[in-house]
Short mmCIF file of C-alpha atoms in Angstrom, two decimals:
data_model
loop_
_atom_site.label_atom_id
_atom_site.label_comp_id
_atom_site.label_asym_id
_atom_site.label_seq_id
_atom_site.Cartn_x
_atom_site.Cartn_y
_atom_site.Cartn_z
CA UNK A 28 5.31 63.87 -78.76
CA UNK A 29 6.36 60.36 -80.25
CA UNK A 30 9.03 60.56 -78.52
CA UNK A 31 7.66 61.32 -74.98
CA UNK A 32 5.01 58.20 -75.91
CA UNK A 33 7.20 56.10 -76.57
CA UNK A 34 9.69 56.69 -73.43
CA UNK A 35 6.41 55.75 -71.26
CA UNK A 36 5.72 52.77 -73.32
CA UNK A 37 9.15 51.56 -72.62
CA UNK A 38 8.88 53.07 -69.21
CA UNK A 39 5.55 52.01 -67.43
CA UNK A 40 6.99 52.35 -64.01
CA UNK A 41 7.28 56.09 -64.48
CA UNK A 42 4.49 56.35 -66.17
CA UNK A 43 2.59 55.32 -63.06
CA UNK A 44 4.68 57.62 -61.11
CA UNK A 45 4.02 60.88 -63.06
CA UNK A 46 0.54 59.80 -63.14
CA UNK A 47 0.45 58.78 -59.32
CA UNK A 48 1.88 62.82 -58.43
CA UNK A 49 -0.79 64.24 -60.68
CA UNK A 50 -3.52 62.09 -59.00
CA UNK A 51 -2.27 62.93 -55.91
CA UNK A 52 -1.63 66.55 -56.65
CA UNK A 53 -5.49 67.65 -57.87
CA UNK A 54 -6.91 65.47 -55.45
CA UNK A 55 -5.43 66.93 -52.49
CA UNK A 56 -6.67 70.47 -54.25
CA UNK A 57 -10.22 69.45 -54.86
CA UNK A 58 -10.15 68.17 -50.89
CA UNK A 59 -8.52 71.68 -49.56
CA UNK A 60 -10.86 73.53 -52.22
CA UNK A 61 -14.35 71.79 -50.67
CA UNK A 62 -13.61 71.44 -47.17
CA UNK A 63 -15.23 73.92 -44.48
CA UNK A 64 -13.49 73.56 -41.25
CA UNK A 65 -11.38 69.79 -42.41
CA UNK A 66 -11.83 68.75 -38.53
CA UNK A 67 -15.60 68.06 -38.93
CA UNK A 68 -14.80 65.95 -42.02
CA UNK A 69 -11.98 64.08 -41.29
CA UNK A 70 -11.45 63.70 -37.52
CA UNK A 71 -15.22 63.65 -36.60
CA UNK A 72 -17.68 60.63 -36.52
CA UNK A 73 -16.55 57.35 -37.15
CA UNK A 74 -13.39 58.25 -38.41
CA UNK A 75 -12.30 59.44 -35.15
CA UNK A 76 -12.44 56.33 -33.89
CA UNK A 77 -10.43 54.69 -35.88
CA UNK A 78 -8.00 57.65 -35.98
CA UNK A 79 -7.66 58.10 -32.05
CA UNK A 80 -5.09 54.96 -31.95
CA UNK A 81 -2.96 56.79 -33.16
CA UNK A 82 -2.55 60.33 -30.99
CA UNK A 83 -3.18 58.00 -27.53
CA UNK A 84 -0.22 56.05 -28.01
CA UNK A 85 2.25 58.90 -29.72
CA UNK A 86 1.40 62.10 -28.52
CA UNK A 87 -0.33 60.91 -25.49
CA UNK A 88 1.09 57.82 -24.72
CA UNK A 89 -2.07 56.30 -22.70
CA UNK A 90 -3.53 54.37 -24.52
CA UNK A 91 -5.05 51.81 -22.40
CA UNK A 92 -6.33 54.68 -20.35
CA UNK A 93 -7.47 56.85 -23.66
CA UNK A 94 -6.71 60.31 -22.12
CA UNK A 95 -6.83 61.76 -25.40
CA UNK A 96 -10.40 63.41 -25.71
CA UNK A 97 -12.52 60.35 -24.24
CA UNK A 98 -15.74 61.39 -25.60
CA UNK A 99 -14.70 61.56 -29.31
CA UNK A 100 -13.24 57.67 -28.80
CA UNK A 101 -16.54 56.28 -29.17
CA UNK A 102 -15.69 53.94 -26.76
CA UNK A 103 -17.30 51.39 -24.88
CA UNK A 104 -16.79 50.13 -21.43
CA UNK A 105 -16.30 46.74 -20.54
CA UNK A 106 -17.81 45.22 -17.10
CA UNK A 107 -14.63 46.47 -15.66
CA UNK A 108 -15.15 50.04 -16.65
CA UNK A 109 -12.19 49.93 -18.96
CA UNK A 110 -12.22 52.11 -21.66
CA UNK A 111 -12.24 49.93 -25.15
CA UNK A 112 -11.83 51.78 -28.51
CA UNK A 113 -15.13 51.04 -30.62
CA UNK A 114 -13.48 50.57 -33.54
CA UNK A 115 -10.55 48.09 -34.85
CA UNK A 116 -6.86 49.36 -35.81
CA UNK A 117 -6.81 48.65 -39.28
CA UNK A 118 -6.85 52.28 -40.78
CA UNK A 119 -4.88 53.42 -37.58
CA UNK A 120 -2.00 50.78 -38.88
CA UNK A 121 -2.15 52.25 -42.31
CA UNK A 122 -2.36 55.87 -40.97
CA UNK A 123 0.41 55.38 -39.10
CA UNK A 124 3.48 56.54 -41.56
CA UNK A 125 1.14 59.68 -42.47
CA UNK A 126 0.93 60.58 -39.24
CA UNK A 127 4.15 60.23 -38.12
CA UNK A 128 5.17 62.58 -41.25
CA UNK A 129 2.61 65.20 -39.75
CA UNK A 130 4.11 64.55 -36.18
CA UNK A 131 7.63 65.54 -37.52
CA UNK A 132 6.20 69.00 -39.04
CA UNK A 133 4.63 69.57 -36.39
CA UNK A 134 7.61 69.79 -33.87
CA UNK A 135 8.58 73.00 -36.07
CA UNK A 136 5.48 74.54 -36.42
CA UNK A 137 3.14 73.79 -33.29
CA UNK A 138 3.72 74.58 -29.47
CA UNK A 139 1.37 71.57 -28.58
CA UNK A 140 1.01 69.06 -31.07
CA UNK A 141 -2.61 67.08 -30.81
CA UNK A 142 -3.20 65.32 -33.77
CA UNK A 143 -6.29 67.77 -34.74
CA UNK A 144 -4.42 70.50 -36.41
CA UNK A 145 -4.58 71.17 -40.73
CA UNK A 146 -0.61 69.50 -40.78
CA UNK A 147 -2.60 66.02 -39.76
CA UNK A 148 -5.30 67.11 -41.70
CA UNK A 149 -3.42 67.03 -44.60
CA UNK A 150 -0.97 64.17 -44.05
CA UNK A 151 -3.96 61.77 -43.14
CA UNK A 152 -5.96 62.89 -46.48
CA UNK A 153 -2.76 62.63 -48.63
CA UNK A 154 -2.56 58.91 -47.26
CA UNK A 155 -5.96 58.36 -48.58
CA UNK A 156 -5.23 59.35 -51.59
CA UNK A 157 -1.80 57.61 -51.79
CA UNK A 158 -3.34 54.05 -50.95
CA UNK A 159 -6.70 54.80 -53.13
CA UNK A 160 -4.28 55.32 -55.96
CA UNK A 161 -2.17 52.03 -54.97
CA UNK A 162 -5.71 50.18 -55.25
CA UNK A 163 -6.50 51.10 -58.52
CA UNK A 164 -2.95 50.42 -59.81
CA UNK A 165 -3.15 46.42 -57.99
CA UNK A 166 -6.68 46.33 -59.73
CA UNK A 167 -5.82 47.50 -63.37
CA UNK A 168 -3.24 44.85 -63.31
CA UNK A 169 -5.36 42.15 -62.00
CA UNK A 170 -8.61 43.12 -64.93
CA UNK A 171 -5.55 43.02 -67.51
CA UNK A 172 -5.20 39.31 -66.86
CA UNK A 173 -9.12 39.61 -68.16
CA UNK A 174 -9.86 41.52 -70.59
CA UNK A 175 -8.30 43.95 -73.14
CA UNK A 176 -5.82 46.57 -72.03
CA UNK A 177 -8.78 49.19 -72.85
CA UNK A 178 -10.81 47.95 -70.28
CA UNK A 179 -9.29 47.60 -68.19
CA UNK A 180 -7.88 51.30 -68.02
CA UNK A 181 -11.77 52.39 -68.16
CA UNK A 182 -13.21 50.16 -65.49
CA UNK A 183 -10.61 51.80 -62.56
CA UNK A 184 -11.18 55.22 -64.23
CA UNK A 185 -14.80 54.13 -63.39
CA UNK A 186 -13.95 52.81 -59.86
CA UNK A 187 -13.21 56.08 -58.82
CA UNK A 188 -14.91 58.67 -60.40
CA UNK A 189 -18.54 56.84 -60.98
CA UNK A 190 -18.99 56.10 -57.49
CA UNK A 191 -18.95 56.86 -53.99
CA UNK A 192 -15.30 56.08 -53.30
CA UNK A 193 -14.60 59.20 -54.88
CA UNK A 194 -16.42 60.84 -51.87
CA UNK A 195 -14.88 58.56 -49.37
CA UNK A 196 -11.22 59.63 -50.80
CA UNK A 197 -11.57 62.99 -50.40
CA UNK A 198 -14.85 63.92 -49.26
CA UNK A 199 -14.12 61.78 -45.92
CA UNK A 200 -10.64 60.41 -46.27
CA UNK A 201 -10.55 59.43 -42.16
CA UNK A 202 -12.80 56.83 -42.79
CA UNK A 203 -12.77 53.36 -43.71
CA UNK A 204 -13.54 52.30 -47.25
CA UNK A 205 -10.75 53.61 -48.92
CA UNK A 206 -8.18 51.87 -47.06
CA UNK A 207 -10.65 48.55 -47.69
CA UNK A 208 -10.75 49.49 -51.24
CA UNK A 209 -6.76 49.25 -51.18
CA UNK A 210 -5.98 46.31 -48.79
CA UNK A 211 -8.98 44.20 -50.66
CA UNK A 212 -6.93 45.23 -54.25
CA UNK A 213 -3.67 44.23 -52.55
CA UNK A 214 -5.58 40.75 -51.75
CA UNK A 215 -7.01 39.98 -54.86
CA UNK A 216 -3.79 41.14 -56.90
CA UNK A 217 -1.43 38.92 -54.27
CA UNK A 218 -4.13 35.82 -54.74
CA UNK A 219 -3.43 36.15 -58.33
CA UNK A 220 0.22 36.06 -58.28
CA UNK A 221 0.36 33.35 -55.59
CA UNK A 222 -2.36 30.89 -58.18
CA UNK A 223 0.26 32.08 -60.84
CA UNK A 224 3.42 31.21 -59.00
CA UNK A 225 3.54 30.56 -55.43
CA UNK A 226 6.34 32.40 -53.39
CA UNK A 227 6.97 33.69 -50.07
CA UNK A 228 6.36 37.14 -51.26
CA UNK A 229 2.96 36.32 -52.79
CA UNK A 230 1.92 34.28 -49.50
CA UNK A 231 3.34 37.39 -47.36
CA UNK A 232 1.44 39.76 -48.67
CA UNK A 233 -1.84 37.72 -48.99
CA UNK A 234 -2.09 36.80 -45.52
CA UNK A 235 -1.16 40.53 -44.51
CA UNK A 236 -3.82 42.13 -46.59
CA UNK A 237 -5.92 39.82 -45.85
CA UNK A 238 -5.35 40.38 -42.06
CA UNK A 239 -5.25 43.98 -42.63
CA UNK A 240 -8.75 43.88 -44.45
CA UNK A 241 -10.19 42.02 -41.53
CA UNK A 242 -9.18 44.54 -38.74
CA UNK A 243 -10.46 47.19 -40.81
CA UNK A 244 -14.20 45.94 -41.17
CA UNK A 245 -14.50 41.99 -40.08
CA UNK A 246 -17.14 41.69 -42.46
CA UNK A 247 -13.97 41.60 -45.32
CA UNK A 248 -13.67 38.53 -43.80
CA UNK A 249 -15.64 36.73 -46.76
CA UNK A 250 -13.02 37.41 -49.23
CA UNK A 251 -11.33 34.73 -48.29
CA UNK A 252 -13.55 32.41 -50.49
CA UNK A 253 -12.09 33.51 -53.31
CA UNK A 254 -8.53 32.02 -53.29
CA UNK A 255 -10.43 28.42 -53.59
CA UNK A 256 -12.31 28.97 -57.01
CA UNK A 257 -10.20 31.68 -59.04
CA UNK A 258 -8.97 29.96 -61.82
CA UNK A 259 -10.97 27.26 -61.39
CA UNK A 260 -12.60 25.35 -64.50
CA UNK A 261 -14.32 22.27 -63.35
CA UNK A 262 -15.96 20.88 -59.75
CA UNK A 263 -13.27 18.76 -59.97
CA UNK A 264 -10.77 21.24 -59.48
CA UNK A 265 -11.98 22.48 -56.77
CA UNK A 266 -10.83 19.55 -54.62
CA UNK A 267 -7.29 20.16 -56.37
CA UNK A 268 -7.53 23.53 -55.60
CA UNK A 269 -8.54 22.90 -51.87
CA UNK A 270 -5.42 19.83 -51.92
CA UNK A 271 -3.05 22.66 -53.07
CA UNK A 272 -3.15 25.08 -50.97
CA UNK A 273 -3.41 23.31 -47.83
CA UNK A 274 -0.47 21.09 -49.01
CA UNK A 275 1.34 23.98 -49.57
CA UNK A 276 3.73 25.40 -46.83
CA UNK A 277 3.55 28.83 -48.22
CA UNK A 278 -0.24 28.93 -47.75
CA UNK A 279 0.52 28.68 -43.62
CA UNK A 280 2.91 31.21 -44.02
CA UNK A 281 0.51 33.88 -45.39
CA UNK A 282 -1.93 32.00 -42.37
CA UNK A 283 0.98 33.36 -39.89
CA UNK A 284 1.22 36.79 -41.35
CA UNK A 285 -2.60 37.17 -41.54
CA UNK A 286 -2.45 36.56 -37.82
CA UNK A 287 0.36 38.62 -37.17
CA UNK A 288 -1.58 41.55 -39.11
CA UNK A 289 -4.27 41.29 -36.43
CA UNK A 290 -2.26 40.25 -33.24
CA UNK A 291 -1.89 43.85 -32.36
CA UNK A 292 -5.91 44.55 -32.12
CA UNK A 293 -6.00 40.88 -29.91
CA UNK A 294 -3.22 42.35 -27.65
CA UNK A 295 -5.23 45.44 -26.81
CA UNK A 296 -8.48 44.04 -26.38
CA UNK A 297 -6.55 41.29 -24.12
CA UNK A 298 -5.16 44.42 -22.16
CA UNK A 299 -8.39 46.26 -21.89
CA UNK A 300 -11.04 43.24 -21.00
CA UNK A 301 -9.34 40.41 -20.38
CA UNK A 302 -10.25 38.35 -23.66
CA UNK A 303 -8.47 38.03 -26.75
CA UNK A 304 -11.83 38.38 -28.88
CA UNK A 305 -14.31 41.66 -27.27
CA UNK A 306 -17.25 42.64 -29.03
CA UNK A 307 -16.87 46.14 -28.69
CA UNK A 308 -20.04 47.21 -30.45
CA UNK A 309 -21.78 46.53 -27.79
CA UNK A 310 -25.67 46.79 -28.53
CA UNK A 311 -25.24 47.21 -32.51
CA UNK A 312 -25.60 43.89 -34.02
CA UNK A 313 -27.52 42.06 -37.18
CA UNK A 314 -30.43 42.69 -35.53
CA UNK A 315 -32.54 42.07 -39.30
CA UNK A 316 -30.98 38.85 -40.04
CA UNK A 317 -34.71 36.86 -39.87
CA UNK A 318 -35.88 40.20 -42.25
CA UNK A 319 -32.81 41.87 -43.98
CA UNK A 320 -33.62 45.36 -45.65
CA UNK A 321 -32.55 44.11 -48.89
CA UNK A 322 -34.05 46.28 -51.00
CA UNK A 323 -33.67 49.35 -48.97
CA UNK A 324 -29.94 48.81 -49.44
CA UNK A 325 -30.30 48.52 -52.92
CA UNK A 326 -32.64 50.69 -53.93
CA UNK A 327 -33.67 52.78 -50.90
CA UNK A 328 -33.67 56.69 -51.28
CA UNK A 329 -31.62 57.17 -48.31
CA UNK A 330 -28.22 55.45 -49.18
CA UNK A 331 -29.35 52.97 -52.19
CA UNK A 332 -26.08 51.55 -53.72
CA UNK A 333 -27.46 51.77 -57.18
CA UNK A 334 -29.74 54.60 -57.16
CA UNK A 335 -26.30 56.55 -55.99
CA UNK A 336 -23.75 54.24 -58.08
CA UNK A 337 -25.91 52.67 -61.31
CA UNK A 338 -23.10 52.34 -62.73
CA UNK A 339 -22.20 49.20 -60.54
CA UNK A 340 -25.29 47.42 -62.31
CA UNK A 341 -22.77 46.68 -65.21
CA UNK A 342 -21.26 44.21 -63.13
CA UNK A 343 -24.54 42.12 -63.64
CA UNK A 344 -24.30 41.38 -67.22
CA UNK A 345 -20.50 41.42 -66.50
CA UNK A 346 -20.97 38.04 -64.60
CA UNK A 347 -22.81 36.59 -67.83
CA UNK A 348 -20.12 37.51 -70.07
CA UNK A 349 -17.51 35.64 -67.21
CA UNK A 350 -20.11 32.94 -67.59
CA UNK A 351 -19.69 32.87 -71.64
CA UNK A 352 -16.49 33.32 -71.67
CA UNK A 353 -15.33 30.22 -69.44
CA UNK A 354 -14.75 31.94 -66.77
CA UNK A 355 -17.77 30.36 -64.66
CA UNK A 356 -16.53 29.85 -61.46
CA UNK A 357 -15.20 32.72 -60.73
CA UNK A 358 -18.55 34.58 -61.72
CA UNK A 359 -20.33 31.96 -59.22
CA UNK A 360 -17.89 33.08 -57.01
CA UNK A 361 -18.42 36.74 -57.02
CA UNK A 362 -22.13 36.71 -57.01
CA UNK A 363 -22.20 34.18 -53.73
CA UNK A 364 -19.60 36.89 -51.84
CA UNK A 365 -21.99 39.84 -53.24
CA UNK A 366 -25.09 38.03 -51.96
CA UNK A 367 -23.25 37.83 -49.06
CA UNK A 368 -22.42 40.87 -48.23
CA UNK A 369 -25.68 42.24 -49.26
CA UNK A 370 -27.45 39.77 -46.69
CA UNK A 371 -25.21 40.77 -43.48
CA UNK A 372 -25.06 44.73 -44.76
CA UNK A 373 -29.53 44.31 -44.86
CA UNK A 374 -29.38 42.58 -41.78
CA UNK A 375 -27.21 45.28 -39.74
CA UNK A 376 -29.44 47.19 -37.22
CA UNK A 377 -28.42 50.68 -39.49
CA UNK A 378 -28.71 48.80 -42.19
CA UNK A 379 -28.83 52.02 -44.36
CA UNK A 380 -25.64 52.94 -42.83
CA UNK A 381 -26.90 56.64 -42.34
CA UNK A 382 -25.17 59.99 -42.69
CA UNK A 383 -23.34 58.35 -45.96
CA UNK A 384 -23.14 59.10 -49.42
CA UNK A 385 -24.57 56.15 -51.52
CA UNK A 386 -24.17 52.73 -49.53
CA UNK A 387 -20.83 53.00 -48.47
CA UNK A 388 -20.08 49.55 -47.02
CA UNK A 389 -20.26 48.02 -50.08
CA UNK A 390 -17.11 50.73 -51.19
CA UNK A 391 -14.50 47.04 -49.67
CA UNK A 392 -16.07 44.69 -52.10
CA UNK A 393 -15.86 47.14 -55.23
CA UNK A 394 -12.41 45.35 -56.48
CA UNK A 395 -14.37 42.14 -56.96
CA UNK A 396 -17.03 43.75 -58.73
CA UNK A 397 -14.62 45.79 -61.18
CA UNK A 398 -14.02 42.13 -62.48
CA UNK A 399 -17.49 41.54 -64.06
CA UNK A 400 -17.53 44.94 -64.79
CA UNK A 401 -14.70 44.93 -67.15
CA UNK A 402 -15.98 42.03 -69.21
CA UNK A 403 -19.03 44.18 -69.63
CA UNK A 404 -16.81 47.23 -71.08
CA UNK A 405 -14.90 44.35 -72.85
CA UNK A 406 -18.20 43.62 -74.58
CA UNK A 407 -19.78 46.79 -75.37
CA UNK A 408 -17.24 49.09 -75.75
CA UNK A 409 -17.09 47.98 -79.51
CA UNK A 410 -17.61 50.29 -82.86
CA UNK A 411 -20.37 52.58 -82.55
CA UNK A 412 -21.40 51.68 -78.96
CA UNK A 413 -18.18 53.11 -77.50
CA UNK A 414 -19.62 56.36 -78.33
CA UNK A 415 -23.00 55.64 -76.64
CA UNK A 416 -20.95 54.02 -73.94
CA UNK A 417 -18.35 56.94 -72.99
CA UNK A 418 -21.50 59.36 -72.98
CA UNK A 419 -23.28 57.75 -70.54
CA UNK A 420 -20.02 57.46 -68.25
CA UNK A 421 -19.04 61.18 -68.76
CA UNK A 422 -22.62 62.08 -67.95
CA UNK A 423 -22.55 60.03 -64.77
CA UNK A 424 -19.10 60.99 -63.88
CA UNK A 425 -20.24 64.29 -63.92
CA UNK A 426 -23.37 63.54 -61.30
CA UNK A 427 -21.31 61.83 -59.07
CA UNK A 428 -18.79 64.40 -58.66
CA UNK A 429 -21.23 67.02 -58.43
CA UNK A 430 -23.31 65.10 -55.75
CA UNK A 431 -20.06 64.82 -53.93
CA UNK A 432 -18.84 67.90 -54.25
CA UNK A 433 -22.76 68.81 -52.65
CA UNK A 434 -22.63 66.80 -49.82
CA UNK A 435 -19.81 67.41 -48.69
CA UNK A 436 -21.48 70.66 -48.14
CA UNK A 437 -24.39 69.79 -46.89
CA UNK A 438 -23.82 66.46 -45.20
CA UNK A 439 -26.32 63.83 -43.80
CA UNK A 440 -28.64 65.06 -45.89
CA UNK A 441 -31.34 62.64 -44.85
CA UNK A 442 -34.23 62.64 -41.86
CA UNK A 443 -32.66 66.39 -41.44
CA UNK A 444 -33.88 68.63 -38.42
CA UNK A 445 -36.99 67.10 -39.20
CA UNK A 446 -37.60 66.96 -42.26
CA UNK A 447 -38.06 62.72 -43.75
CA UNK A 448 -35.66 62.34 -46.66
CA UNK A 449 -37.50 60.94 -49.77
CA UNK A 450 -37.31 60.70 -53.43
CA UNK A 451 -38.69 64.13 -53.96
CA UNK A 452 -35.71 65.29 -52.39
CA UNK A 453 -33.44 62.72 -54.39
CA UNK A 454 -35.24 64.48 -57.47
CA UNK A 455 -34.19 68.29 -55.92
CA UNK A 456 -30.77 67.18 -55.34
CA UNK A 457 -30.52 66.24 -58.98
CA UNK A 458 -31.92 69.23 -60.06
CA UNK A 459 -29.48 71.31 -58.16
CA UNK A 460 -26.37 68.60 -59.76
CA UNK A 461 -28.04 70.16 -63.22
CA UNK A 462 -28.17 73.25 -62.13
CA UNK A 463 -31.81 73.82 -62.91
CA UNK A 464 -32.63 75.24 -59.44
CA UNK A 465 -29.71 77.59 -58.04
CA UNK A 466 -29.34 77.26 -54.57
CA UNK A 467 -30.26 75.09 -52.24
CA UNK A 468 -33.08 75.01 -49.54
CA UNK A 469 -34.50 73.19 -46.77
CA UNK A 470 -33.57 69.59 -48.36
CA UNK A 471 -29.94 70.27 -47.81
CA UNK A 472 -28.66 70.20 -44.16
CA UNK A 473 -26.74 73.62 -43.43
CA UNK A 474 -23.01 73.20 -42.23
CA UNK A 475 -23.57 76.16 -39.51
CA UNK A 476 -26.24 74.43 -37.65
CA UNK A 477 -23.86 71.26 -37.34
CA UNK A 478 -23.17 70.16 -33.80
CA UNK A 479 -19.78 71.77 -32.80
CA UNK A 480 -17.37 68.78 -32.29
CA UNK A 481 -14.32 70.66 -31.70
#
């Protein structure tokens, strides 16, 4: 046993690796072993839409004219009657080497390819898993410039299974959040190394996954702030800061890949309505900006990001610790982007962001947070608190997998055939995580009755 720890210890690189095939490996069970039917989970809704790049332009090749399965584009049509994909390309871009794999396989085992069948299925979801896992690997290198080794190793332990990006991993891997989760990591770690030493590499891959990020939800678009005061520790170096990197010839190199990253969404939209920049949500805007739901988005019983995730609160008295501990600016920092985010996310006309487990557009902004929140393991995970402190996690570890693992069987759990979600069903859902009632009733939404979107 010495042995084998001590090959890994001299050998981190296959650590990661062994670790990265058995991450992959029992994730890709637990998806298989709690799906029902995988095309209502990971080809339906919004994660259609930003799949259906993908089988237009290989297995269909229209798409400008989106012959593949109009309706499930969720498209909108410009004054010209043109049909415009709703959503960006972002997680069609990352998809893309996934579902090319899938596209192979299928030549051999499929008359008629169409980019629904359990090969894509599978492909897509192992993607999901293979950039969450990337993500968490960027971010426990950037929290070890932080804080202790230790903490570092529990705070992305706690990224993933004590909140909802769990869910969106497996539970929904076609959507969104956990390719944000990843390109956001590959920002923050590539802002890092670029403050560190600045190469072409470093500027490469910032302005990539930055324009990546932005293409995948434009509301990423704030992390930009925080190449300007990481590693900052005085007003006055901001100004050096600011000097630097617009001095810097490097910096407009990441600039060019960060537009390159998005040129291909500005080419289609120029293809499909004439202009370079389309709104293509047409009616759904920040309609609550004047009156943003903040606390709804909070602390609301529909999707409340801490009443589903508490344990992101740790990143509050994470920001004081920063704050003691010199690093100021970067907690300043952190909290403005937060505040941020929270604003626009209140201010969105769904601002609850309904049929989602927990609040999940905050899911893009969780590798800022793990920051704060590793100075707060840093701090109490000390002596006799550890054991306080690794209770408490296992304990909600265990309610977030279970409520996963729950709504993924019952899904959109909330305002269901009728019946207003509220906290007395938040209560019966815990109950049912405990196992103190059995079975579920009429506060669960029943997978049969779903609307058929095959």
């Amino acid at each position: 046993m010495a042995k084998i720890i001590g090959f890994f210890t001299r050998n981190p690189k296959w650590c990661a690796f062994l670790i990265g095939v058995i991450f992959v490996f029992c994730n890709l069970v637990i998806a298989n072993n709690t799906r029902s039917n995988g095309r209502r989970y990971i080809f339906w809704s919004d994660a259609m839409g930003y799949y259906a790049y993908l089988p237009s332009t290989f297995i269909y090749q229209d798409l400008l004219g989106c012959s593949y399965d109009v309706d499930k584009c969720f498209k909108n049509a410009d004054p010209n009657k043109r049909v415009i994909f709703k959503y960006t390309s972002g997680v069609a871009i990352l998809q893309t080497p996934f579902f090319l794999t899938a596209l192979g396989v299928s030549q051999f085992t499929e008359t008629n390819p169409d980019g629904l069948s359990e090969t894509f299925e599978f492909c897509i979801t192992m993607g999901t898993i293979f950039y969450c896992f990337m993500a968490l690997l960027l971010m426990f290198s950037v929290l070890k410039r932080y804080v202790k080794t230790q903490s570092a190793i529990i705070t992305v332990i706690l990224a993933y299974f004590g909140t909802n990006l769990f869910y969106y991993t497996i539970g929904e891997s076609g959507m969104s959040h956990a390719y944000s989760f990843f390109t956001m990591s590959w920002f923050i770690y590539s802002v890092h190394g670029f403050l560190d030493k600045p190469t072409w590499k470093n500027s490469i891959q910032i302005g990539f996954a930055f324009g990546l990020s932005t293409i995948i939800r434009p509301t990423n678009f704030f992390i930009i702030l925080l190449p300007f005061f990481l590693k900052i520790q005085n007003f006055k170096d901001i100004s050096t800061r600011i000097q630097f990197l617009t001095r810097q010839p490097l910096t407009y190199l990441g600039v060019l890949f960060a537009f390159l990253a998005i040129l291909p969404q500005l080419i289609y939209w120029k293809l499909q309505s004439g202009k370079f920049l389309f709104f293509s949500y047409s009616e759904e805007t920040f309609v609550y900006l004047k009156n943003p739901h903040i606390a709804d988005i909070l602390w609301g019983n529909v999707s409340g990001l801490f009443v589903y995730t508490p344990l992101l609160l740790l990143f509050i008295p994470g920001l004081y610790f920063m704050w003691q501990k010199k690093w100021r600016f970067e907690a300043a920092i952190i909290l403005t982007i937060f505040a941020t985010i929270t604003y626009f996310n209140a201010s969105w006309w769904c601002y609850t962001f309904d049929c989602g487990f927990g609040h999940r557009a905050f899911i893009e902004y969780y590798p800022m947070l793990l920051i704060p929140i590793a100075f707060s393991f840093d701090v109490l995970f000390v002596k006799w608190k550890s054991v306080i402190l690794t209770l408490i996690l296992v304990l909600f570890f265990f309610i977030n997998i279970r409520m996963s693992y729950l709504y993924k069987k019952y899904p959109c759990w909330k305002d269901d055939w009728g019946i207003k979600w509220g906290w007395s069903n938040v209560a019966y859902v815990l109950r049912v995580v405990f196992y103190i009632d059995p079975r579920p009733t009429y506060h669960f939404r029943v997978i049969d009755k779903l609307p058929n979107t095959n």
